PDB file of C-alpha atoms and ligand atoms in Angstrom:
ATOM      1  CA  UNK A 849      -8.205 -13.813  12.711  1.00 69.00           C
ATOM      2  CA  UNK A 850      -6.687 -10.715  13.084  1.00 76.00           C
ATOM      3  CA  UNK A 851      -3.128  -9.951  14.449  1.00 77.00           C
ATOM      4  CA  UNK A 852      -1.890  -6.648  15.928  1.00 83.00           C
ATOM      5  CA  UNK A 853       1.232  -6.398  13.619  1.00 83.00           C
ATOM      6  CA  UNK A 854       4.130  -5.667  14.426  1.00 82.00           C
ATOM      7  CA  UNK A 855       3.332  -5.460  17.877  1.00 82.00           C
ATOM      8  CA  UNK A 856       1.668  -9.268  17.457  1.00 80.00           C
ATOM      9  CA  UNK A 857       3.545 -11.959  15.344  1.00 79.00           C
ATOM     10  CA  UNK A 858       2.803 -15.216  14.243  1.00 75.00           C
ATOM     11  CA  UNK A 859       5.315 -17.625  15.655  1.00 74.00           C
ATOM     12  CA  UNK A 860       5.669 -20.067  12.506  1.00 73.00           C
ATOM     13  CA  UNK A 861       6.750 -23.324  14.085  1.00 70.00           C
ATOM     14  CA  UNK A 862       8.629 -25.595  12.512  1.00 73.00           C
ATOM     15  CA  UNK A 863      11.365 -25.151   9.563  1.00 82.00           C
ATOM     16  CA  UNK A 864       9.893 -23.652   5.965  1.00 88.00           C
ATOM     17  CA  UNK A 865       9.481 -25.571   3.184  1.00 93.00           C
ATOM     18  CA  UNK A 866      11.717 -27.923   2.039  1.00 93.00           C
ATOM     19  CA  UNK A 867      12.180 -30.740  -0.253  1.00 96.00           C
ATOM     20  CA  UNK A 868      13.911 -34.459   0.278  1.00 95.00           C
ATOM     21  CA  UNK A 869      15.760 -35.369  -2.941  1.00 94.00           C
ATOM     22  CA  UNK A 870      15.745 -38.925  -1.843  1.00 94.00           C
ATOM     23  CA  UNK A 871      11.919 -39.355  -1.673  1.00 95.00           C
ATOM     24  CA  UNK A 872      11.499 -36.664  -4.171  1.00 94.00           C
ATOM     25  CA  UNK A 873       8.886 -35.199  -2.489  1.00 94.00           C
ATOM     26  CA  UNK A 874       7.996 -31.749  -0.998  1.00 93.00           C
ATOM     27  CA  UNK A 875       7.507 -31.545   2.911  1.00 92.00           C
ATOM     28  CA  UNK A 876       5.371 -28.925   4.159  1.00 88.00           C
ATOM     29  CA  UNK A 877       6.305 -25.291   5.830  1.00 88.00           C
ATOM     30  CA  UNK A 878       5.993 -21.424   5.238  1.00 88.00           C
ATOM     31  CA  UNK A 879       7.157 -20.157   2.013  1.00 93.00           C
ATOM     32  CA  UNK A 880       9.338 -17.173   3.353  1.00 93.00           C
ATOM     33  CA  UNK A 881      12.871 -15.651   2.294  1.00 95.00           C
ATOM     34  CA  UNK A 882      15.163 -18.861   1.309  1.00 97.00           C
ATOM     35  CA  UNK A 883      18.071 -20.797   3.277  1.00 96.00           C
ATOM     36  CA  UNK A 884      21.260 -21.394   1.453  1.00 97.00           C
ATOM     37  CA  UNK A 885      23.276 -24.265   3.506  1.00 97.00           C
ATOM     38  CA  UNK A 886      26.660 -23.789   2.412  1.00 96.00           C
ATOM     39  CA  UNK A 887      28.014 -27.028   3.364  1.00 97.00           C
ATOM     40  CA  UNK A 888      25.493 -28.940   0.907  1.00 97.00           C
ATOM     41  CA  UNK A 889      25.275 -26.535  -1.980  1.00 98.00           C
ATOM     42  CA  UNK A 890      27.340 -27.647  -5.039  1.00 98.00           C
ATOM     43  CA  UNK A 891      26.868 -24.894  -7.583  1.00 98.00           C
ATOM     44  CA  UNK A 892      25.181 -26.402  -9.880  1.00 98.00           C
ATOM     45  CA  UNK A 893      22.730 -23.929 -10.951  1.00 98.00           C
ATOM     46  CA  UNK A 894      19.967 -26.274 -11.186  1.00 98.00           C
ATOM     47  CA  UNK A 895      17.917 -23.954  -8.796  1.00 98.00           C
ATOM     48  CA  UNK A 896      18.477 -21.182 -11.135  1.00 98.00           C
ATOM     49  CA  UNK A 897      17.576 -23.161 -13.936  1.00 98.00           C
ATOM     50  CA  UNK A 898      14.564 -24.179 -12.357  1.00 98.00           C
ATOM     51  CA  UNK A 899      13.529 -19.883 -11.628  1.00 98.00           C
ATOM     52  CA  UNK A 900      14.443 -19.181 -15.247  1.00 97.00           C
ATOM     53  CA  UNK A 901      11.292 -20.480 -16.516  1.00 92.00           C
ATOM     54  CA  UNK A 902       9.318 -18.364 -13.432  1.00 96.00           C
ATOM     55  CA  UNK A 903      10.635 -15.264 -12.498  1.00 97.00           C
ATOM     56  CA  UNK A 904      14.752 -15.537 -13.683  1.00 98.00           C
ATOM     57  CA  UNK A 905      14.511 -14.138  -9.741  1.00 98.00           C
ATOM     58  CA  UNK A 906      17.978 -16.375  -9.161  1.00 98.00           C
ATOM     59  CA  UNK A 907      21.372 -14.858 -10.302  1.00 98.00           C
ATOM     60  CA  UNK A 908      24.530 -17.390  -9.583  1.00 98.00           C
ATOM     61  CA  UNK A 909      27.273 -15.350  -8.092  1.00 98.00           C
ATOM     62  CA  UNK A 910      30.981 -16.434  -7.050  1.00 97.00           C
ATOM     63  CA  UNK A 911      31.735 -15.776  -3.384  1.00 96.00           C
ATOM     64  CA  UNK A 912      34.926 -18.081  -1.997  1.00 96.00           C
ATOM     65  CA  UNK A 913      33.954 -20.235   0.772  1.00 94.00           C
ATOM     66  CA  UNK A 914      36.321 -22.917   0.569  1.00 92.00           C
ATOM     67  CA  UNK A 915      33.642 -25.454   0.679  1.00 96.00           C
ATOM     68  CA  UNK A 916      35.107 -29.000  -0.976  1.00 97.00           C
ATOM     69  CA  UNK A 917      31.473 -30.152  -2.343  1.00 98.00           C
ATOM     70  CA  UNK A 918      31.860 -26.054  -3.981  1.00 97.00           C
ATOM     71  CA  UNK A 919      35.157 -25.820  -5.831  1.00 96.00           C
ATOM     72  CA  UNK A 920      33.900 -23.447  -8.288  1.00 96.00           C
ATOM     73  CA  UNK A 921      32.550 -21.105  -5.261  1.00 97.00           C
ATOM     74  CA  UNK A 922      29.346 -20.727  -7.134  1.00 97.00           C
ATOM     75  CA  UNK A 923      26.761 -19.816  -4.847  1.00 98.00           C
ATOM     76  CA  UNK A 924      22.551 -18.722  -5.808  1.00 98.00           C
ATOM     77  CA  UNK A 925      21.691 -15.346  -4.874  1.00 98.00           C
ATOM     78  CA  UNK A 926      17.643 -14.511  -4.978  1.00 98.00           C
ATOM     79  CA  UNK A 927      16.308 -11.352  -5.836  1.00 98.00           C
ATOM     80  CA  UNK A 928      12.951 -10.604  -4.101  1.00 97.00           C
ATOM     81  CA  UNK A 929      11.468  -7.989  -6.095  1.00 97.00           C
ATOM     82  CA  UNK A 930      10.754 -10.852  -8.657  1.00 97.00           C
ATOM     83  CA  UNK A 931      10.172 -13.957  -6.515  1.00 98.00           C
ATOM     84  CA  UNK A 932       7.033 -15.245  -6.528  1.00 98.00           C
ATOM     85  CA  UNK A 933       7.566 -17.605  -3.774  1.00 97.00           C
ATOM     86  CA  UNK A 934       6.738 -20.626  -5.845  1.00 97.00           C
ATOM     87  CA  UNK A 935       9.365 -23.051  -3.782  1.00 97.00           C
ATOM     88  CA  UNK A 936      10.427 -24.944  -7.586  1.00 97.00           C
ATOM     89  CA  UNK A 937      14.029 -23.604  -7.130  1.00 98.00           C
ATOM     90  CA  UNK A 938      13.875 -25.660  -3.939  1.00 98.00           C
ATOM     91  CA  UNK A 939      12.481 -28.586  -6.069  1.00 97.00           C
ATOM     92  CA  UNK A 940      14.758 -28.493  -8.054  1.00 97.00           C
ATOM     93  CA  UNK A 941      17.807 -28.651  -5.557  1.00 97.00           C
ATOM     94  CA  UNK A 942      18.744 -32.313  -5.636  1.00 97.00           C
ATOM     95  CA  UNK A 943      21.632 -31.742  -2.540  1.00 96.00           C
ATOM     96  CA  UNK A 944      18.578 -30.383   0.256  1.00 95.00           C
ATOM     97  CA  UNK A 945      21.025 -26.962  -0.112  1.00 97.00           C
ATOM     98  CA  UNK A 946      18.282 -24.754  -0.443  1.00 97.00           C
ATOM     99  CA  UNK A 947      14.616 -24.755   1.920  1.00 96.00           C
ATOM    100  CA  UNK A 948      12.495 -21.643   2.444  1.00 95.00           C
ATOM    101  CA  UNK A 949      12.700 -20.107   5.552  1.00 91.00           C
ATOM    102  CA  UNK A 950       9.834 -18.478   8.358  1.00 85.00           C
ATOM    103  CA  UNK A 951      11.458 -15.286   7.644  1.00 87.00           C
ATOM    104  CA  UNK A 952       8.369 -13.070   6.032  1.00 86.00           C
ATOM    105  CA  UNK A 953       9.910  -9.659   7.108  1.00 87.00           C
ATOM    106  CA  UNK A 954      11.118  -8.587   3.679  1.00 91.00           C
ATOM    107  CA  UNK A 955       9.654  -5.231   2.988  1.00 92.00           C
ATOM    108  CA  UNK A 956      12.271  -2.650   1.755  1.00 93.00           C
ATOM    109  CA  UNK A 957      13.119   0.974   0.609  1.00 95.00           C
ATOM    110  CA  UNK A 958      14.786   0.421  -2.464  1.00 96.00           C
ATOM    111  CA  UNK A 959      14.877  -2.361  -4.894  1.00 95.00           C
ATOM    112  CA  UNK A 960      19.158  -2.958  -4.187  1.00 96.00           C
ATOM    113  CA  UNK A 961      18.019  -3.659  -0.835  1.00 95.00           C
ATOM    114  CA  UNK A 962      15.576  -7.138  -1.762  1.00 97.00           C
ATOM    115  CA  UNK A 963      18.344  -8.422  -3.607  1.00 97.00           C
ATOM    116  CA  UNK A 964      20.047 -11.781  -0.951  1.00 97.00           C
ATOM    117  CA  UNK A 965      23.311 -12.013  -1.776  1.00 97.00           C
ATOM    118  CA  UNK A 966      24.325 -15.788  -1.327  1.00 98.00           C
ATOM    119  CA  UNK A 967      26.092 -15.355   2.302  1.00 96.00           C
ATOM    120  CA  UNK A 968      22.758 -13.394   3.562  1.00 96.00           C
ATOM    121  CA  UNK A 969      20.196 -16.206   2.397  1.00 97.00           C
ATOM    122  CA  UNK A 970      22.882 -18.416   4.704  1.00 96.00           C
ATOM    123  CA  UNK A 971      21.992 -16.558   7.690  1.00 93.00           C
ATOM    124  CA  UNK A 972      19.113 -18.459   9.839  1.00 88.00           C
ATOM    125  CA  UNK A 973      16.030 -16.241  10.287  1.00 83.00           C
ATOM    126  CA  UNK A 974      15.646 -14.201  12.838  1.00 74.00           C
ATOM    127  CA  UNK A 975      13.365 -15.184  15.919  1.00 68.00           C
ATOM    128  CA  UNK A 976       9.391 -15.027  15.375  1.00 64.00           C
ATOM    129  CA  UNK A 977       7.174 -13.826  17.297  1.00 64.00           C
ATOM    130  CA  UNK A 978       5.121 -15.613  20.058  1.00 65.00           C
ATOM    131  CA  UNK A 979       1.099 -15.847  18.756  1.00 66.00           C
ATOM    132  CA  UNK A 980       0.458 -19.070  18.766  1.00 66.00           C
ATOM    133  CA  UNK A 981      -2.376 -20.125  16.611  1.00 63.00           C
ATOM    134  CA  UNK A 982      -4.794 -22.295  17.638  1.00 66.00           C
ATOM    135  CA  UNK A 983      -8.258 -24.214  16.500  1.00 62.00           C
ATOM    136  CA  UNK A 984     -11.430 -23.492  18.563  1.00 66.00           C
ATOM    137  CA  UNK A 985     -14.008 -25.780  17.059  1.00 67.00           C
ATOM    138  CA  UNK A 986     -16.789 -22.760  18.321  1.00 71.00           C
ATOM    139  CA  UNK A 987     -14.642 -19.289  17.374  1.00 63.00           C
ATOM    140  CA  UNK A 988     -12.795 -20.590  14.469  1.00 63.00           C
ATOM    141  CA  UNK A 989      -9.101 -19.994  14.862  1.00 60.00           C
ATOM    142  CA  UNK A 990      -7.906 -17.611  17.619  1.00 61.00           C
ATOM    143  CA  UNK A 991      -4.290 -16.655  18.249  1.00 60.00           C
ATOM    144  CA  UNK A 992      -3.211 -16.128  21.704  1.00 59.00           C
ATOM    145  CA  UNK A 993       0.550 -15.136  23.676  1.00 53.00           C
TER     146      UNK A 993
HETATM  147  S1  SF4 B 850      10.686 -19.478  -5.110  1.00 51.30           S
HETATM  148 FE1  SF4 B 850      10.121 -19.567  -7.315  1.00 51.30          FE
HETATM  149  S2  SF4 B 850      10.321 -17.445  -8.023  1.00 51.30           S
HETATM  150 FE2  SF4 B 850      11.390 -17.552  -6.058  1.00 51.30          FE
HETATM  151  S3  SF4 B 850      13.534 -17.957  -6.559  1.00 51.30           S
HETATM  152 FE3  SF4 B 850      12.559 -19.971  -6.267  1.00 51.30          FE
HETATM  153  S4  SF4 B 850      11.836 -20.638  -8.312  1.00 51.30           S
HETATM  154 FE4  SF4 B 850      12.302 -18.428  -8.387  1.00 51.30          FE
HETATM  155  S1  SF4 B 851      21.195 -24.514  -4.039  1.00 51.30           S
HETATM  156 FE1  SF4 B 851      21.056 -26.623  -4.821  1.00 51.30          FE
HETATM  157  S2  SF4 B 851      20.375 -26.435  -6.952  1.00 51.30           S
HETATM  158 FE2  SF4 B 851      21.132 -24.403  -6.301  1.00 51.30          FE
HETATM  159  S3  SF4 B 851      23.282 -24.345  -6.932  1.00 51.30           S
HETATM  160 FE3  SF4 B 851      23.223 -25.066  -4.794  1.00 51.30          FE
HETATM  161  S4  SF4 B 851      23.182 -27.316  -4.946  1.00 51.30           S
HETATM  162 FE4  SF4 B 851      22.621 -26.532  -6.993  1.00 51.30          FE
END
């Protein structure tokens, strides 16, 4: 399959990866640039806990919100020149505060800019593009729109 990128995205449907704490299990979806929901996320630096034995890619940083589940206004930032994109940070989130996201767009100039300051992995990503992917039993997969 080849795409004509950037001219031709993939339009990833569905939200990224994510994990439900209640089941404890992992539900399936692109690995891309993280979500931060701010009204779920405690501070309890469990996610960064979890990275610290990866890629130590998550720094906790204090950013006032005036969430009540956040007193402490201790939010995860992620630094993408070292994530691997492993999702265990997500794992390892036992509110459903942090999912990975379609966003795949990353690519930078400069280190400073790959660093995601906690109120930019709380911005939604950005609309995808509109190849579809699709099966053909004959051709394999094919993309089309
Ligand atoms: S996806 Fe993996 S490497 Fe990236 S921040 Fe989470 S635990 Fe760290
Ligand atoms: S994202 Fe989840 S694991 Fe990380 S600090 Fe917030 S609540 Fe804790």
């Amino acid at each position: 399959m080849t795409l004509r990128y950037p001219d031709q995205k993939l339009d990833l449907q569905g939200p990224g990866y994510h994990f439900d704490p209640k089941n404890g299990v992992g539900l399936p979806g692109f690995k891309g640039r993280h979500l931060l929901r701010e009204d779920k996320c405690t501070g309890c630096q469990l996610c960064a806990i979890a990275c610290d034995g990866v890629a130590v890619a998550i720094e906790m940083q204090t950013m006032v919100r005036n969430k009540p589940q956040n007193k402490k206004n201790y939010w995860p930032a992620v630094d993408y020149g070292r994530c691997v994109f492993c999702g265990l940070c997500v794992d390892a989130c036992p509110f459903d505060a942090l999912s990975m996201s379609n966003d795949y767009e990353l690519s930078a100039y400069d280190k400073a800019s790959l660093k995601y300051t906690p109120d930019l992995l709380m911005i939604p990503p950005p609309e995808f593009g509109t190849a579809k992917v699709k099966f053909d039993q004959k051709r394999g997969t094919v993309t089309h729109g």
